């Protein structure tokens, strides 16, 4: 393990964290809020730790897969710890564990909150809270690589460690060029959403923070009622963009390159929208009587389905009051999640597709033992390594899920609360059911349970392996 180089890269991340916190300071100056002073010690601490680390001169600058995984996982824990300091120093969130939970929820684009009154926060803190979503959505290391070369020709290891999905493919030959293209599309879509929201007479501050939360599919709102107070038009815009940020960003490259057939033939994309359509129809039929009209039922159901499957977590209605059938569908959608290569969480539609194809292959082998069948997706053969990694992911996923359930059960919450709390954090959704539903929060959990759920959020965002590798003794052996 090239520890010095890992520390150097994390120093770069801390410096980026310090620069990012300058934006909410500017917001505090604009609104003349004294709480903006709380960012100063956090920035100085980030620079004080980050600069010496960044100035380290390791003998070797090679970045292998092991270093990339460790760098990414350590960076996300460090970012969450440092990023939570402004909330703590300002006393707007008194408990440091709560600050860590809230900030990790932001960076991992989960949207779970311990706040009982969101509107009590100052605007600079609300901005920082939403901005963490936007930073974490595409990945902080992807952003840093877009503006600087961190690891010579081995940057792709960092992208693979931080990007969601069973397999990460390069759109363009160079990793740095890929990063610039991804963030270019990310910024463009975010700006486009802000424009659409402003057309709906949404205040500029609200539009920007909402776009941050949508782009990162995080769902931190600046109102206690999330999106319920806004107009039908604004809710419809957010619905559309939650889905747009839930699909593989490669699709936007294909559209720009006028390769429309590649978009249409994408199996994951078709399955994703198929799941959305079926879920909306089933829930509308099931809870039609809870709304004034069919149009209203379709509108709020589409918003909720888009919010849950994209793992955004915005709400317009209290779906905790929906019939059990509808709530069950929503819980299933929490696990399914968005597409690979998007900003969404969950298991990912492509991984589910691979496992279904693998299962079909095994059933075929039982009936025809001598047949040789390979798995294909989008006309390309899925190699055995990708299938193996998908299976390993699910085994690890189930293990973390069960262990987390057992630990937080000591808080004596209901089974529905515990199950959906773990599902909502591990899949980066945010709201669950019962005590952690749309009108609830995670404040009732003990400090230990909050730390477990924070661990789940980071595990879910980084797709388990980068975090779990920290626990292996052989990871830390020198070459």
CSV table of N, CA and C in Angstrom, one decimal, residues 175-338:
chain,number,residue,atom,x,y,z
A,175,UNK,N,-9.2,9.3,-19.2
A,175,UNK,CA,-10.0,9.4,-18.0
A,175,UNK,C,-10.3,10.9,-17.7
A,176,UNK,N,-9.3,11.7,-17.8
A,176,UNK,CA,-9.5,13.2,-17.5
A,176,UNK,C,-10.6,13.8,-18.4
A,177,UNK,N,-10.5,13.4,-19.7
A,177,UNK,CA,-11.5,13.9,-20.7
A,177,UNK,C,-12.9,13.4,-20.4
A,178,UNK,N,-13.0,12.1,-19.9
A,178,UNK,CA,-14.2,11.6,-19.5
A,178,UNK,C,-14.8,12.4,-18.3
A,179,UNK,N,-14.0,12.7,-17.4
A,179,UNK,CA,-14.4,13.5,-16.2
A,179,UNK,C,-15.0,14.9,-16.6
A,180,UNK,N,-14.3,15.5,-17.5
A,180,UNK,CA,-14.7,16.8,-18.0
A,180,UNK,C,-16.0,16.7,-18.7
A,181,UNK,N,-16.2,15.7,-19.5
A,181,UNK,CA,-17.4,15.5,-20.3
A,181,UNK,C,-18.6,15.2,-19.3
A,182,UNK,N,-18.4,14.3,-18.3
A,182,UNK,CA,-19.4,14.0,-17.4
A,182,UNK,C,-19.9,15.2,-16.6
A,183,UNK,N,-18.9,16.0,-16.1
A,183,UNK,CA,-19.2,17.2,-15.3
A,183,UNK,C,-19.8,18.3,-16.2
A,184,UNK,N,-19.4,18.3,-17.4
A,184,UNK,CA,-20.0,19.3,-18.3
A,184,UNK,C,-21.5,19.0,-18.5
A,185,UNK,N,-21.9,17.8,-18.7
A,185,UNK,CA,-23.3,17.4,-18.8
A,185,UNK,C,-24.0,17.6,-17.5
A,186,UNK,N,-23.4,17.3,-16.4
A,186,UNK,CA,-24.0,17.5,-15.1
A,186,UNK,C,-24.3,18.9,-14.8
A,187,UNK,N,-23.3,19.8,-15.1
A,187,UNK,CA,-23.5,21.2,-14.9
A,187,UNK,C,-24.6,21.8,-15.8
A,188,UNK,N,-24.6,21.3,-17.0
A,188,UNK,CA,-25.6,21.7,-18.0
A,188,UNK,C,-27.0,21.4,-17.6
A,189,UNK,N,-27.2,20.2,-17.2
A,189,UNK,CA,-28.5,19.7,-16.7
A,189,UNK,C,-29.0,20.5,-15.5
A,190,UNK,N,-28.1,20.7,-14.6
A,190,UNK,CA,-28.4,21.5,-13.4
A,190,UNK,C,-28.8,22.9,-13.7
A,191,UNK,N,-28.1,23.6,-14.6
A,191,UNK,CA,-28.4,24.9,-15.0
A,191,UNK,C,-29.8,24.9,-15.7
A,192,UNK,N,-30.0,23.9,-16.6
A,192,UNK,CA,-31.3,23.8,-17.3
A,192,UNK,C,-32.5,23.7,-16.3
A,193,UNK,N,-32.3,22.9,-15.3
A,193,UNK,CA,-33.4,22.8,-14.3
A,193,UNK,C,-33.6,24.1,-13.5
A,194,UNK,N,-32.6,24.8,-13.2
A,194,UNK,CA,-32.7,26.1,-12.5
A,194,UNK,C,-33.6,27.0,-13.4
A,195,UNK,N,-33.3,27.0,-14.7
A,195,UNK,CA,-34.0,27.9,-15.6
A,195,UNK,C,-35.5,27.5,-15.7
A,196,UNK,N,-35.8,26.2,-15.7
A,196,UNK,CA,-37.2,25.8,-15.8
A,196,UNK,C,-37.9,26.1,-14.5
A,197,UNK,N,-37.2,26.0,-13.3
A,197,UNK,CA,-37.8,26.3,-12.0
A,197,UNK,C,-38.1,27.8,-11.9
A,198,UNK,N,-37.2,28.7,-12.4
A,198,UNK,CA,-37.4,30.1,-12.4
A,198,UNK,C,-38.6,30.5,-13.3
A,199,UNK,N,-38.8,29.8,-14.4
A,199,UNK,CA,-40.0,30.0,-15.2
A,199,UNK,C,-41.3,29.8,-14.4
A,200,UNK,N,-41.2,29.0,-13.4
A,200,UNK,CA,-42.4,28.7,-12.6
A,200,UNK,C,-42.5,29.6,-11.4
A,201,UNK,N,-41.7,30.8,-11.5
A,201,UNK,CA,-41.8,31.8,-10.4
A,201,UNK,C,-41.2,31.3,-9.1
A,202,UNK,N,-40.4,30.3,-9.1
A,202,UNK,CA,-39.7,29.9,-7.9
A,202,UNK,C,-38.6,30.8,-7.5
A,203,UNK,N,-38.5,31.2,-6.2
A,203,UNK,CA,-37.4,32.1,-5.8
A,203,UNK,C,-36.1,31.6,-6.2
A,204,UNK,N,-35.1,32.5,-6.6
A,204,UNK,CA,-33.8,32.0,-7.1
A,204,UNK,C,-33.1,31.1,-6.1
A,205,UNK,N,-33.1,31.5,-4.8
A,205,UNK,CA,-32.4,30.6,-3.8
A,205,UNK,C,-33.1,29.2,-3.7
A,206,UNK,N,-34.4,29.2,-3.8
A,206,UNK,CA,-35.1,27.9,-3.7
A,206,UNK,C,-34.8,27.1,-5.0
A,207,UNK,N,-34.7,27.8,-6.1
A,207,UNK,CA,-34.5,27.1,-7.4
A,207,UNK,C,-33.1,26.4,-7.4
A,208,UNK,N,-32.1,27.2,-6.9
A,208,UNK,CA,-30.7,26.7,-6.9
A,208,UNK,C,-30.6,25.5,-6.0
A,209,UNK,N,-31.1,25.6,-4.8
A,209,UNK,CA,-30.9,24.5,-3.8
A,209,UNK,C,-31.7,23.3,-4.2
A,210,UNK,N,-32.9,23.5,-4.8
A,210,UNK,CA,-33.7,22.4,-5.3
A,210,UNK,C,-33.0,21.7,-6.4
A,211,UNK,N,-32.4,22.5,-7.3
A,211,UNK,CA,-31.6,21.9,-8.4
A,211,UNK,C,-30.5,21.1,-7.9
A,212,UNK,N,-29.8,21.6,-6.9
A,212,UNK,CA,-28.7,20.8,-6.3
A,212,UNK,C,-29.2,19.5,-5.8
A,213,UNK,N,-30.3,19.5,-5.1
A,213,UNK,CA,-30.8,18.3,-4.5
A,213,UNK,C,-31.3,17.3,-5.5
A,214,UNK,N,-31.9,17.8,-6.6
A,214,UNK,CA,-32.3,17.0,-7.7
A,214,UNK,C,-31.2,16.4,-8.5
A,215,UNK,N,-30.2,17.2,-8.9
A,215,UNK,CA,-29.1,16.8,-9.6
A,215,UNK,C,-28.3,15.6,-8.9
A,216,UNK,N,-28.1,15.8,-7.6
A,216,UNK,CA,-27.5,14.7,-6.9
A,216,UNK,C,-28.4,13.6,-6.5
A,217,UNK,N,-29.7,13.7,-6.9
A,217,UNK,CA,-30.7,12.8,-6.4
A,217,UNK,C,-30.6,12.6,-4.9
A,218,UNK,N,-30.5,13.7,-4.2
A,218,UNK,CA,-30.4,13.7,-2.8
A,218,UNK,C,-31.7,14.0,-2.0
A,219,UNK,N,-32.3,15.0,-2.4
A,219,UNK,CA,-33.6,15.3,-1.8
A,219,UNK,C,-33.7,16.2,-0.5
A,220,UNK,N,-32.6,16.8,-0.2
A,220,UNK,CA,-32.6,17.8,0.9
A,220,UNK,C,-33.5,19.0,0.5
A,221,UNK,N,-34.6,19.2,1.2
A,221,UNK,CA,-35.4,20.4,0.9
A,221,UNK,C,-35.1,21.5,1.8
A,222,UNK,N,-35.6,22.7,1.5
A,222,UNK,CA,-35.4,23.8,2.4
A,222,UNK,C,-36.7,24.2,3.1
A,223,UNK,N,-37.7,23.4,2.9
A,223,UNK,CA,-39.0,23.5,3.5
A,223,UNK,C,-39.3,22.3,4.4
A,224,UNK,N,-40.0,22.5,5.5
A,224,UNK,CA,-40.4,21.3,6.3
A,224,UNK,C,-41.3,20.4,5.6
A,225,UNK,N,-42.0,20.9,4.6
A,225,UNK,CA,-42.9,20.0,3.8
A,225,UNK,C,-42.3,19.6,2.5
A,226,UNK,N,-41.0,19.7,2.4
A,226,UNK,CA,-40.2,19.3,1.2
A,226,UNK,C,-40.7,20.1,0.0
A,227,UNK,N,-41.4,19.4,-1.0
A,227,UNK,CA,-41.9,20.1,-2.2
A,227,UNK,C,-43.4,20.3,-2.2
A,228,UNK,N,-44.1,20.0,-1.1
A,228,UNK,CA,-45.5,20.1,-1.1
A,228,UNK,C,-46.1,21.5,-1.3
A,229,UNK,N,-45.3,22.5,-0.8
A,229,UNK,CA,-45.8,23.9,-0.9
A,229,UNK,C,-45.6,24.5,-2.3
A,230,UNK,N,-44.9,23.9,-3.2
A,230,UNK,CA,-44.7,24.5,-4.5
A,230,UNK,C,-45.8,24.1,-5.5
A,231,UNK,N,-45.8,24.9,-6.6
A,231,UNK,CA,-46.9,24.7,-7.6
A,231,UNK,C,-46.8,23.3,-8.3
A,232,UNK,N,-47.9,23.0,-8.9
A,232,UNK,CA,-47.9,21.7,-9.7
A,232,UNK,C,-46.8,21.7,-10.8
A,233,UNK,N,-46.6,22.9,-11.4
A,233,UNK,CA,-45.6,23.0,-12.5
A,233,UNK,C,-44.2,22.7,-11.9
A,234,UNK,N,-43.9,23.3,-10.8
A,234,UNK,CA,-42.6,23.1,-10.2
A,234,UNK,C,-42.4,21.7,-9.8
A,235,UNK,N,-43.4,21.0,-9.3
A,235,UNK,CA,-43.3,19.6,-8.9
A,235,UNK,C,-43.1,18.8,-10.1
A,236,UNK,N,-43.8,19.1,-11.3
A,236,UNK,CA,-43.7,18.4,-12.5
A,236,UNK,C,-42.2,18.5,-13.1
A,237,UNK,N,-41.7,19.7,-13.0
A,237,UNK,CA,-40.3,19.9,-13.4
A,237,UNK,C,-39.3,19.0,-12.6
A,238,UNK,N,-39.5,19.0,-11.3
A,238,UNK,CA,-38.6,18.2,-10.4
A,238,UNK,C,-38.8,16.7,-10.8
A,239,UNK,N,-40.0,16.3,-11.0
A,239,UNK,CA,-40.3,14.9,-11.4
A,239,UNK,C,-39.5,14.5,-12.6
A,240,UNK,N,-39.6,15.4,-13.7
A,240,UNK,CA,-38.9,15.1,-14.9
A,240,UNK,C,-37.3,15.1,-14.7
A,241,UNK,N,-36.8,16.0,-13.9
A,241,UNK,CA,-35.4,16.0,-13.8
A,241,UNK,C,-34.9,14.9,-12.8
A,242,UNK,N,-35.7,14.5,-11.9
A,242,UNK,CA,-35.3,13.4,-11.0
A,242,UNK,C,-35.1,12.1,-11.9
A,243,UNK,N,-35.9,12.0,-12.9
A,243,UNK,CA,-35.8,10.8,-13.8
A,243,UNK,C,-34.6,11.0,-14.8
A,244,UNK,N,-34.4,12.3,-15.2
A,244,UNK,CA,-33.3,12.6,-16.1
A,244,UNK,C,-31.9,12.3,-15.5
A,245,UNK,N,-31.8,12.6,-14.2
A,245,UNK,CA,-30.6,12.4,-13.5
A,245,UNK,C,-30.4,10.9,-13.0
A,246,UNK,N,-31.5,10.1,-13.2
A,246,UNK,CA,-31.4,8.7,-12.8
A,246,UNK,C,-31.0,7.8,-13.9
A,247,UNK,N,-30.8,8.3,-15.1
A,247,UNK,CA,-30.3,7.4,-16.2
A,247,UNK,C,-28.8,7.6,-16.4
A,248,UNK,N,-28.3,6.6,-17.1
A,248,UNK,CA,-26.8,6.6,-17.3
A,248,UNK,C,-26.4,7.8,-18.2
A,249,UNK,N,-25.4,8.6,-17.7
A,249,UNK,CA,-25.0,9.8,-18.4
A,249,UNK,C,-24.4,9.5,-19.8
A,250,UNK,N,-24.1,8.2,-20.0
A,250,UNK,CA,-23.6,7.9,-21.4
A,250,UNK,C,-24.7,8.1,-22.4
A,251,UNK,N,-26.0,8.0,-22.0
A,251,UNK,CA,-27.1,8.3,-22.9
A,251,UNK,C,-27.1,9.7,-23.4
A,252,UNK,N,-26.7,10.6,-22.6
A,252,UNK,CA,-26.6,12.0,-23.0
A,252,UNK,C,-25.5,12.2,-24.1
A,253,UNK,N,-24.4,11.5,-23.9
A,253,UNK,CA,-23.3,11.6,-24.8
A,253,UNK,C,-23.8,11.0,-26.2
A,254,UNK,N,-24.5,9.9,-26.1
A,254,UNK,CA,-25.1,9.3,-27.4
A,254,UNK,C,-26.0,10.3,-28.1
A,255,UNK,N,-26.8,11.0,-27.3
A,255,UNK,CA,-27.8,12.0,-27.9
A,255,UNK,C,-27.0,13.1,-28.5
A,256,UNK,N,-26.0,13.6,-27.8
A,256,UNK,CA,-25.2,14.7,-28.4
A,256,UNK,C,-24.5,14.2,-29.7
A,257,UNK,N,-24.0,13.0,-29.7
A,257,UNK,CA,-23.3,12.4,-30.8
A,257,UNK,C,-24.3,11.9,-31.9
A,258,UNK,N,-25.6,12.1,-31.6
A,258,UNK,CA,-26.7,11.7,-32.6
A,258,UNK,C,-26.7,10.2,-32.8
A,259,UNK,N,-26.3,9.4,-31.8
A,259,UNK,CA,-26.4,8.0,-31.8
A,259,UNK,C,-27.7,7.5,-31.1
A,260,UNK,N,-28.8,7.9,-31.7
A,260,UNK,CA,-30.1,7.7,-31.1
A,260,UNK,C,-30.4,6.2,-30.9
A,261,UNK,N,-29.9,5.4,-31.9
A,261,UNK,CA,-30.2,3.9,-31.8
A,261,UNK,C,-29.6,3.3,-30.6
A,262,UNK,N,-28.4,3.8,-30.2
A,262,UNK,CA,-27.8,3.3,-29.0
A,262,UNK,C,-28.6,3.5,-27.7
A,263,UNK,N,-29.3,4.7,-27.7
A,263,UNK,CA,-30.2,5.0,-26.6
A,263,UNK,C,-31.4,4.1,-26.6
A,264,UNK,N,-32.0,4.0,-27.7
A,264,UNK,CA,-33.2,3.2,-27.8
A,264,UNK,C,-33.0,1.7,-27.5
A,265,UNK,N,-31.8,1.2,-27.9
A,265,UNK,CA,-31.5,-0.2,-27.7
A,265,UNK,C,-31.0,-0.5,-26.3
A,266,UNK,N,-30.8,0.5,-25.5
A,266,UNK,CA,-30.2,0.2,-24.2
A,266,UNK,C,-31.2,-0.5,-23.3
A,267,UNK,N,-30.9,-1.7,-22.9
A,267,UNK,CA,-31.8,-2.6,-22.1
A,267,UNK,C,-32.1,-2.0,-20.8
A,268,UNK,N,-31.1,-1.5,-20.1
A,268,UNK,CA,-31.3,-0.9,-18.8
A,268,UNK,C,-32.2,0.2,-18.8
A,269,UNK,N,-32.1,1.1,-19.8
A,269,UNK,CA,-32.9,2.3,-19.9
A,269,UNK,C,-34.4,1.9,-20.1
A,270,UNK,N,-34.6,0.9,-21.0
A,270,UNK,CA,-36.0,0.5,-21.2
A,270,UNK,C,-36.6,-0.2,-20.0
A,271,UNK,N,-35.8,-1.0,-19.3
A,271,UNK,CA,-36.3,-1.6,-18.1
A,271,UNK,C,-36.6,-0.6,-17.0
A,272,UNK,N,-35.8,0.4,-16.9
A,272,UNK,CA,-35.9,1.4,-15.9
A,272,UNK,C,-37.3,2.2,-16.1
A,273,UNK,N,-37.5,2.6,-17.3
A,273,UNK,CA,-38.8,3.4,-17.6
A,273,UNK,C,-40.0,2.4,-17.5
A,274,UNK,N,-39.7,1.1,-17.9
A,274,UNK,CA,-40.8,0.2,-17.8
A,274,UNK,C,-41.2,0.0,-16.3
A,275,UNK,N,-40.3,-0.1,-15.4
A,275,UNK,CA,-40.5,-0.2,-14.0
A,275,UNK,C,-41.3,1.0,-13.5
A,276,UNK,N,-40.8,2.2,-13.9
A,276,UNK,CA,-41.5,3.4,-13.5
A,276,UNK,C,-43.0,3.4,-13.9
A,277,UNK,N,-43.2,3.1,-15.2
A,277,UNK,CA,-44.6,3.1,-15.7
A,277,UNK,C,-45.5,2.1,-15.0
A,278,UNK,N,-45.0,0.9,-14.8
A,278,UNK,CA,-45.8,-0.1,-14.1
A,278,UNK,C,-46.1,0.3,-12.7
A,279,UNK,N,-45.1,0.8,-12.0
A,279,UNK,CA,-45.3,1.3,-10.6
A,279,UNK,C,-46.3,2.4,-10.5
A,280,UNK,N,-46.2,3.3,-11.4
A,280,UNK,CA,-47.2,4.4,-11.4
A,280,UNK,C,-48.6,3.9,-11.6
A,281,UNK,N,-48.8,3.1,-12.6
A,281,UNK,CA,-50.1,2.5,-12.9
A,281,UNK,C,-50.7,1.8,-11.7
A,282,UNK,N,-49.9,0.9,-11.1
A,282,UNK,CA,-50.3,0.0,-10.0
A,282,UNK,C,-50.7,0.9,-8.8
A,283,UNK,N,-49.9,1.9,-8.5
A,283,UNK,CA,-50.2,2.7,-7.3
A,283,UNK,C,-51.4,3.6,-7.5
A,284,UNK,N,-51.5,4.2,-8.7
A,284,UNK,CA,-52.7,5.0,-9.0
A,284,UNK,C,-54.0,4.2,-8.9
A,285,UNK,N,-54.0,3.0,-9.4
A,285,UNK,CA,-55.2,2.1,-9.2
A,285,UNK,C,-55.5,1.8,-7.8
A,286,UNK,N,-54.4,1.6,-7.0
A,286,UNK,CA,-54.5,1.2,-5.6
A,286,UNK,C,-55.0,2.4,-4.7
A,287,UNK,N,-54.5,3.6,-4.9
A,287,UNK,CA,-54.8,4.7,-4.0
A,287,UNK,C,-55.6,5.8,-4.7
A,288,UNK,N,-56.3,5.5,-5.8
A,288,UNK,CA,-57.1,6.5,-6.5
A,288,UNK,C,-58.0,7.3,-5.6
A,289,UNK,N,-58.6,6.6,-4.6
A,289,UNK,CA,-59.6,7.2,-3.7
A,289,UNK,C,-59.1,8.2,-2.8
A,290,UNK,N,-57.7,8.3,-2.6
A,290,UNK,CA,-57.1,9.2,-1.7
A,290,UNK,C,-56.9,10.6,-2.3
A,291,UNK,N,-57.2,10.8,-3.6
A,291,UNK,CA,-57.0,12.0,-4.3
A,291,UNK,C,-58.3,12.6,-4.9
A,292,UNK,N,-58.3,13.9,-5.2
A,292,UNK,CA,-59.5,14.5,-5.7
A,292,UNK,C,-59.9,14.1,-7.1
A,293,UNK,N,-58.8,13.8,-7.9
A,293,UNK,CA,-59.1,13.5,-9.3
A,293,UNK,C,-58.0,12.5,-9.8
A,294,UNK,N,-58.2,11.9,-10.9
A,294,UNK,CA,-57.3,11.0,-11.5
A,294,UNK,C,-56.0,11.8,-11.8
A,295,UNK,N,-56.1,13.0,-12.3
A,295,UNK,CA,-55.0,13.8,-12.7
A,295,UNK,C,-54.1,14.0,-11.5
A,296,UNK,N,-54.7,14.4,-10.4
A,296,UNK,CA,-53.9,14.6,-9.1
A,296,UNK,C,-53.3,13.3,-8.6
A,297,UNK,N,-54.0,12.2,-8.8
A,297,UNK,CA,-53.4,10.9,-8.4
A,297,UNK,C,-52.2,10.6,-9.2
A,298,UNK,N,-52.3,10.8,-10.5
A,298,UNK,CA,-51.2,10.5,-11.4
A,298,UNK,C,-50.0,11.4,-11.1
A,299,UNK,N,-50.3,12.7,-10.9
A,299,UNK,CA,-49.2,13.7,-10.7
A,299,UNK,C,-48.4,13.3,-9.4
A,300,UNK,N,-49.1,13.1,-8.3
A,300,UNK,CA,-48.4,12.9,-7.0
A,300,UNK,C,-47.8,11.5,-7.0
A,301,UNK,N,-48.4,10.5,-7.7
A,301,UNK,CA,-47.8,9.2,-7.7
A,301,UNK,C,-46.6,9.2,-8.6
A,302,UNK,N,-46.6,9.9,-9.7
A,302,UNK,CA,-45.4,9.9,-10.6
A,302,UNK,C,-44.3,10.6,-9.9
A,303,UNK,N,-44.6,11.7,-9.2
A,303,UNK,CA,-43.6,12.4,-8.4
A,303,UNK,C,-42.9,11.5,-7.4
A,304,UNK,N,-43.8,10.7,-6.6
A,304,UNK,CA,-43.3,9.9,-5.5
A,304,UNK,C,-42.5,8.7,-6.1
A,305,UNK,N,-43.0,8.1,-7.2
A,305,UNK,CA,-42.3,7.0,-7.8
A,305,UNK,C,-40.9,7.4,-8.3
A,306,UNK,N,-40.9,8.6,-9.0
A,306,UNK,CA,-39.6,9.1,-9.5
A,306,UNK,C,-38.7,9.5,-8.4
A,307,UNK,N,-39.2,10.0,-7.3
A,307,UNK,CA,-38.4,10.3,-6.1
A,307,UNK,C,-37.8,9.1,-5.5
A,308,UNK,N,-38.5,8.1,-5.4
A,308,UNK,CA,-38.0,6.9,-4.7
A,308,UNK,C,-37.1,6.1,-5.6
A,309,UNK,N,-37.4,5.8,-6.8
A,309,UNK,CA,-36.6,5.0,-7.7
A,309,UNK,C,-35.3,5.8,-8.0
A,310,UNK,N,-35.4,7.1,-8.1
A,310,UNK,CA,-34.1,7.9,-8.3
A,310,UNK,C,-33.3,8.0,-7.1
A,311,UNK,N,-33.9,7.6,-6.0
A,311,UNK,CA,-33.3,7.7,-4.6
A,311,UNK,C,-33.1,9.2,-4.2
A,312,UNK,N,-34.0,10.1,-4.7
A,312,UNK,CA,-34.0,11.5,-4.4
A,312,UNK,C,-34.5,11.8,-3.0
A,313,UNK,N,-35.8,11.3,-2.8
A,313,UNK,CA,-36.4,11.5,-1.5
A,313,UNK,C,-37.2,12.7,-1.3
A,314,UNK,N,-37.4,13.5,-2.3
A,314,UNK,CA,-38.3,14.7,-2.2
A,314,UNK,C,-39.7,14.1,-2.0
A,315,UNK,N,-40.6,14.9,-1.4
A,315,UNK,CA,-42.0,14.4,-1.2
A,315,UNK,C,-43.0,15.6,-1.5
A,316,UNK,N,-44.2,15.2,-2.0
A,316,UNK,CA,-45.3,16.2,-2.1
A,316,UNK,C,-46.4,15.7,-1.2
A,317,UNK,N,-46.5,14.5,-0.9
A,317,UNK,CA,-47.6,13.9,-0.1
A,317,UNK,C,-46.9,13.0,1.0
A,318,UNK,N,-47.7,12.6,2.0
A,318,UNK,CA,-47.3,11.7,3.0
A,318,UNK,C,-47.6,10.3,2.5
A,319,UNK,N,-46.7,9.6,1.8
A,319,UNK,CA,-46.9,8.3,1.3
A,319,UNK,C,-47.0,7.2,2.4
A,320,UNK,N,-46.6,7.6,3.6
A,320,UNK,CA,-46.7,6.7,4.7
A,320,UNK,C,-48.2,6.4,5.0
A,321,UNK,N,-49.1,7.3,4.5
A,321,UNK,CA,-50.5,7.0,4.8
A,321,UNK,C,-51.2,6.3,3.6
A,322,UNK,N,-50.4,5.9,2.6
A,322,UNK,CA,-50.9,5.1,1.5
A,322,UNK,C,-51.3,3.7,1.9
A,323,UNK,N,-52.1,3.0,1.1
A,323,UNK,CA,-52.4,1.6,1.4
A,323,UNK,C,-51.1,0.7,1.4
A,324,UNK,N,-51.2,-0.4,2.0
A,324,UNK,CA,-50.0,-1.3,2.2
A,324,UNK,C,-49.4,-1.7,0.8
A,325,UNK,N,-50.3,-2.0,-0.1
A,325,UNK,CA,-49.8,-2.4,-1.5
A,325,UNK,C,-48.9,-1.3,-2.1
A,326,UNK,N,-49.4,-0.1,-2.0
A,326,UNK,CA,-48.6,1.0,-2.6
A,326,UNK,C,-47.3,1.2,-1.9
A,327,UNK,N,-47.3,1.1,-0.6
A,327,UNK,CA,-46.1,1.3,0.2
A,327,UNK,C,-45.1,0.2,-0.1
A,328,UNK,N,-45.6,-1.0,-0.3
A,328,UNK,CA,-44.7,-2.2,-0.6
A,328,UNK,C,-44.0,-1.9,-1.9
A,329,UNK,N,-44.7,-1.4,-2.9
A,329,UNK,CA,-44.1,-1.1,-4.2
A,329,UNK,C,-43.0,-0.1,-4.0
A,330,UNK,N,-43.2,0.9,-3.2
A,330,UNK,CA,-42.2,2.0,-3.0
A,330,UNK,C,-41.0,1.4,-2.3
A,331,UNK,N,-41.2,0.4,-1.3
A,331,UNK,CA,-40.0,-0.2,-0.7
A,331,UNK,C,-39.2,-1.0,-1.7
A,332,UNK,N,-39.9,-1.7,-2.6
A,332,UNK,CA,-39.2,-2.5,-3.7
A,332,UNK,C,-38.4,-1.5,-4.5
A,333,UNK,N,-39.0,-0.4,-4.9
A,333,UNK,CA,-38.3,0.6,-5.7
A,333,UNK,C,-37.0,1.2,-5.0
A,334,UNK,N,-37.1,1.2,-3.6
A,334,UNK,CA,-35.9,1.7,-2.9
A,334,UNK,C,-34.7,0.8,-3.2
A,335,UNK,N,-35.0,-0.5,-3.2
A,335,UNK,CA,-33.9,-1.5,-3.5
A,335,UNK,C,-33.5,-1.5,-5.0
A,336,UNK,N,-34.4,-1.3,-5.9
A,336,UNK,CA,-34.1,-1.3,-7.3
A,336,UNK,C,-33.1,-0.1,-7.6
A,337,UNK,N,-33.6,1.1,-7.3
A,337,UNK,CA,-32.7,2.2,-7.5
A,337,UNK,C,-32.7,2.7,-9.0
A,338,UNK,N,-31.7,3.5,-9.3
A,338,UNK,CA,-31.6,4.1,-10.6
A,338,UNK,C,-30.7,3.3,-11.5
